[in-house]
Tab-separated table of C-alpha atoms in Angstrom:
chain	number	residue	atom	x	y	z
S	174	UNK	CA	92.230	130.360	92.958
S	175	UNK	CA	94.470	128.320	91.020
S	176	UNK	CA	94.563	124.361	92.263
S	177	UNK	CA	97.455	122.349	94.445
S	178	UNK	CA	98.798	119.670	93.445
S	179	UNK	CA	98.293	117.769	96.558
S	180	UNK	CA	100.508	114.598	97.295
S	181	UNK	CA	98.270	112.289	99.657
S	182	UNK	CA	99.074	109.230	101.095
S	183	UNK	CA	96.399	106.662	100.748
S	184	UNK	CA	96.341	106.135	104.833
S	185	UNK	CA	93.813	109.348	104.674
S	186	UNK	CA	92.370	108.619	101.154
S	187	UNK	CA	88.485	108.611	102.982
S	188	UNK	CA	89.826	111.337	105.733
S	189	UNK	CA	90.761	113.858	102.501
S	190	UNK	CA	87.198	113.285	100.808
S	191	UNK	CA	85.415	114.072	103.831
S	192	UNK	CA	87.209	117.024	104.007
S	193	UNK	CA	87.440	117.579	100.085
S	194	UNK	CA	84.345	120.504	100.244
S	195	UNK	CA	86.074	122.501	103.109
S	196	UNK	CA	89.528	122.775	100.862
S	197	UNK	CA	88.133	123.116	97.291
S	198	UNK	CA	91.502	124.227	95.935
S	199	UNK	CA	93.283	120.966	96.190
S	200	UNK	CA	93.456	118.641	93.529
S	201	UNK	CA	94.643	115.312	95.357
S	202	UNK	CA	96.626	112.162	94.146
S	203	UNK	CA	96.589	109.249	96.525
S	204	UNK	CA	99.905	107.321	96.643
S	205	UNK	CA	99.522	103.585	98.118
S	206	UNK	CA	100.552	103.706	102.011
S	207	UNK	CA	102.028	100.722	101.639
S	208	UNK	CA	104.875	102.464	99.672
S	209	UNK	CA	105.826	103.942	103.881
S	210	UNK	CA	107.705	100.441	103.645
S	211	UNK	CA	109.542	100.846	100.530
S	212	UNK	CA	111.202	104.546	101.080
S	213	UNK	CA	112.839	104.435	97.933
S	214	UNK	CA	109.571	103.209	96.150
S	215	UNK	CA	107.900	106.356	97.533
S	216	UNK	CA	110.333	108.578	96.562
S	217	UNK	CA	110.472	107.549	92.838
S	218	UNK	CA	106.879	107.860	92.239
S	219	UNK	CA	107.034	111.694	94.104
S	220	UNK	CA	109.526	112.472	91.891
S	221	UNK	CA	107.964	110.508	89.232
S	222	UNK	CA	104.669	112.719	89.515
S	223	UNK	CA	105.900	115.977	89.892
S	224	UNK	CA	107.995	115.553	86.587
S	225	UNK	CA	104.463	114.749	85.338
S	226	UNK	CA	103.399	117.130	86.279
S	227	UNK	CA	105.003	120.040	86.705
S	228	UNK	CA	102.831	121.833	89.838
S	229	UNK	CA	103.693	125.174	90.207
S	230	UNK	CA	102.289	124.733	94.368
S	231	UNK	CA	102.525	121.122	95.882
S	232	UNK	CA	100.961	119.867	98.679
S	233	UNK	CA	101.946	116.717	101.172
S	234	UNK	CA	99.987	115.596	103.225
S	235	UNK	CA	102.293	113.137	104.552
S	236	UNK	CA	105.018	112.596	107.557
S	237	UNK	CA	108.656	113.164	107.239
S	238	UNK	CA	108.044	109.586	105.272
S	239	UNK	CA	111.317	109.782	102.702
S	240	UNK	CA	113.858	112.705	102.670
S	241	UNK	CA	112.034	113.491	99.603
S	242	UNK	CA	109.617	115.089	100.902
S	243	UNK	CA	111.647	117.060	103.769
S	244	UNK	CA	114.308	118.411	100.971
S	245	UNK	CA	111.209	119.572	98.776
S	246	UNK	CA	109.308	121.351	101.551
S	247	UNK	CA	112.301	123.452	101.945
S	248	UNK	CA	111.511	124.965	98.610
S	249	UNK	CA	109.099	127.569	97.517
S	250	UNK	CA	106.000	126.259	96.337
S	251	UNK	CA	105.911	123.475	98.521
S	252	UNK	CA	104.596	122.631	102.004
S	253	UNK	CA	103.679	119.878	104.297
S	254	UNK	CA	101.449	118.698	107.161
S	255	UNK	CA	103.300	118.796	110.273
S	256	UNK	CA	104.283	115.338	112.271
S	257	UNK	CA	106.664	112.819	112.094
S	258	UNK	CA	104.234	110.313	110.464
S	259	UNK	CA	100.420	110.003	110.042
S	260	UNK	CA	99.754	109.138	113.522
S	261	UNK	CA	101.214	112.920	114.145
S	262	UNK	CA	99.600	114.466	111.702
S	263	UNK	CA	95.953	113.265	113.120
S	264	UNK	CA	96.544	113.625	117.392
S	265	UNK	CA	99.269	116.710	116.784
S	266	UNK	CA	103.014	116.338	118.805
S	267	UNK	CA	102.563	116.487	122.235
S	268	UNK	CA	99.295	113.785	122.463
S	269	UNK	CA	101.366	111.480	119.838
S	270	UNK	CA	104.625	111.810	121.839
S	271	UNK	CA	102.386	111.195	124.678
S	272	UNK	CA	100.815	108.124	123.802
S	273	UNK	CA	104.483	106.817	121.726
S	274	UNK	CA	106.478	107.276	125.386
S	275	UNK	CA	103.588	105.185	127.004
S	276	UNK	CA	104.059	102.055	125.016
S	277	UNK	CA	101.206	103.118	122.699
S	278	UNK	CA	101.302	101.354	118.964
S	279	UNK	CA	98.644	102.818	116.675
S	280	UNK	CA	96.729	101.689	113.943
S	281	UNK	CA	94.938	103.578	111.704
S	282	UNK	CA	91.620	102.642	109.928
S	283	UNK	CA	93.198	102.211	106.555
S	284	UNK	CA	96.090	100.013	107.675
S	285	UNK	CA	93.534	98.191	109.950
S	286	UNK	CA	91.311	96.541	107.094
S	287	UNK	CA	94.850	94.840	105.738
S	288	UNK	CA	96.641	94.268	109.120
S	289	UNK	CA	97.517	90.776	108.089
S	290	UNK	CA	99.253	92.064	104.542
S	291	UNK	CA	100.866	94.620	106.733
S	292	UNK	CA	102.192	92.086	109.213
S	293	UNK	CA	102.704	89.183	107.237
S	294	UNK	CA	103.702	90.059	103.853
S	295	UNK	CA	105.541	93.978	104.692
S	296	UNK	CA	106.984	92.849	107.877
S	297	UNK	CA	107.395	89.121	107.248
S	298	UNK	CA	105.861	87.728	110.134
S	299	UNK	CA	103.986	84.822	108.407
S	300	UNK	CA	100.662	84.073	110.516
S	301	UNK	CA	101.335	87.126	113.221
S	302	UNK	CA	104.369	84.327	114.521
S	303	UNK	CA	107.317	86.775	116.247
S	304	UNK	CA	105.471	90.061	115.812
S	305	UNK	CA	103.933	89.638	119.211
S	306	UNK	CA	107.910	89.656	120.193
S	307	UNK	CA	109.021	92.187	118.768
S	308	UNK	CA	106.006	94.746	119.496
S	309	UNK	CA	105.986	93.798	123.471
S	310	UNK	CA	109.718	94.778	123.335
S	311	UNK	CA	108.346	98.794	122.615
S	312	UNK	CA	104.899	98.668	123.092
S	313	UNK	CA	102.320	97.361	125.675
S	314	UNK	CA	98.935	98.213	124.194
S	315	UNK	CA	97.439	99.462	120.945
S	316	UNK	CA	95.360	102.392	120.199
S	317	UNK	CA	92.765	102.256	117.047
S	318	UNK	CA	92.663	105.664	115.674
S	319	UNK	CA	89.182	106.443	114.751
S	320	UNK	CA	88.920	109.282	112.498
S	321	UNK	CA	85.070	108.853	112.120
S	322	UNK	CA	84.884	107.925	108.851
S	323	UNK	CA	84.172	104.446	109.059
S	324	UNK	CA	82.444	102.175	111.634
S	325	UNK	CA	85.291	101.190	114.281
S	326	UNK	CA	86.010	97.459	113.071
S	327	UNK	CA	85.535	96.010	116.180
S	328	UNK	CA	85.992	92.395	115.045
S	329	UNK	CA	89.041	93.354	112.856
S	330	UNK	CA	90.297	94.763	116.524
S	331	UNK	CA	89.272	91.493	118.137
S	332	UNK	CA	91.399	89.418	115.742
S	333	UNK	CA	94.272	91.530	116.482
S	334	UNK	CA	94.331	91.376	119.967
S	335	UNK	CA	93.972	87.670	119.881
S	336	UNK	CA	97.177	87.234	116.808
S	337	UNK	CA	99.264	89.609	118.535
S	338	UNK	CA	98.642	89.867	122.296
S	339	UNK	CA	98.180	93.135	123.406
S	340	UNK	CA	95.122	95.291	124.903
S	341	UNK	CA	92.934	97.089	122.167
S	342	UNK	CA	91.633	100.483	122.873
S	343	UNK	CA	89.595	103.128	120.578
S	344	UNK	CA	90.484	106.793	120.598
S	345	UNK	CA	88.348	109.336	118.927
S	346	UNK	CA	90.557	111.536	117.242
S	347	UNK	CA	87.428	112.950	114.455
S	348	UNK	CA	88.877	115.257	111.421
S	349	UNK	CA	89.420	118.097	113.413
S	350	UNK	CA	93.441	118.057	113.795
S	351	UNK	CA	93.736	116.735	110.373
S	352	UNK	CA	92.049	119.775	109.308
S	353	UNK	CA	93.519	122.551	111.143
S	354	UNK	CA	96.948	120.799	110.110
S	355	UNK	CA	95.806	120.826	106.129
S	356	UNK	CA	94.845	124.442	106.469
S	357	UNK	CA	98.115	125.439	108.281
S	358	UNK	CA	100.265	123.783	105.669
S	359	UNK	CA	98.176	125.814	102.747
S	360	UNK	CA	98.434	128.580	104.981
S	361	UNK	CA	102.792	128.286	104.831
S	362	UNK	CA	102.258	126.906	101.196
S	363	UNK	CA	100.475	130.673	100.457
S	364	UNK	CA	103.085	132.232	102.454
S	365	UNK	CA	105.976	131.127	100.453
């Protein structure tokens, strides 16, 4: 079976290994998630790698991240995970939509480990100062998505609940949605 080119983002780097022996075929590239920030960024080095290149089948695993990525899926060849954004693409719509309407903000175990970077440098709020603010205008907890791949950082949590004021909670979301969402996508992508 001939490999896809499969477009990653580096949120689910260690969730895509772990999974790497059930979908042999694909042949991923990690792109930094910190390129989510920088639209434009991410959508020069997609188009930047496919002219590379050249994948006859492509493969995001991503959210509807850049318009990129929508406008490409629309083609033959190409296909996506489904969901808005990564949180999506591990709980599925309705759970995500769920949690979002509750006041829910998410973090995910690769953004977790570099929280402050996130905050501080990507968002500009030096020291955590004004993000506690601006999240308890939307939000009125947080949810650590635990995929299962790496011990729950509960001290990493700890810190964040004491820099940014709100109430920490763990959800077990395992591989399992990932998964089925990986093999629907190939599923389309085979379709096409």
């Amino acid at each position: 079976m001939t490999s896809v080119l499969t477009v990653a983002c580096g949120i689910f780097r260690e969730e895509m290994r772990a999974l790497g022996p059930r979908f042999p075929v694909l042949e991923p590239v990690f792109l930094d998630s910190m390129l989510h920030m920088r639209p434009g960024a991410l959508q020069e080095r997609i188009d930047d790698l496919l002219a590379a290149r050249s994948p006859q089948r492509v493969l995001f695993v991503y959210g509807d991240c850049t318009p990129r990525i929508v406008e490409l899926c629309r083609r033959p060849g190409f296909a996506k995970t489904s969901g808005v954004n990564c949180c999506e693409i591990l709980l599925g719509r309705e759970e995500y939509r769920r949690l979002r309407r509750s006041g829910a903000f998410f973090f995910l175990p690769e953004w977790t480990v570099r929280w402050r970077r996130v905050f501080e440098r990507e968002l500009g709020f030096a020291g955590g100062r004004g993000a506690e603010e601006m999240l308890r205008e939307v939000h009125d907890r947080f949810i650590y998505l635990d995929t299962g791949i790496a011990p729950v950082p509960h001290d990493t949590l700890d810190e964040i609940v004491r820099c940014l004021g709100l109430p920490m909670s763990v959800l077990e979301t395992g591989l399992s949605r990932l998964e089925e969402n990986i093999a629907a996508a190939l599923e389309r992508l085979h379709a096409g």
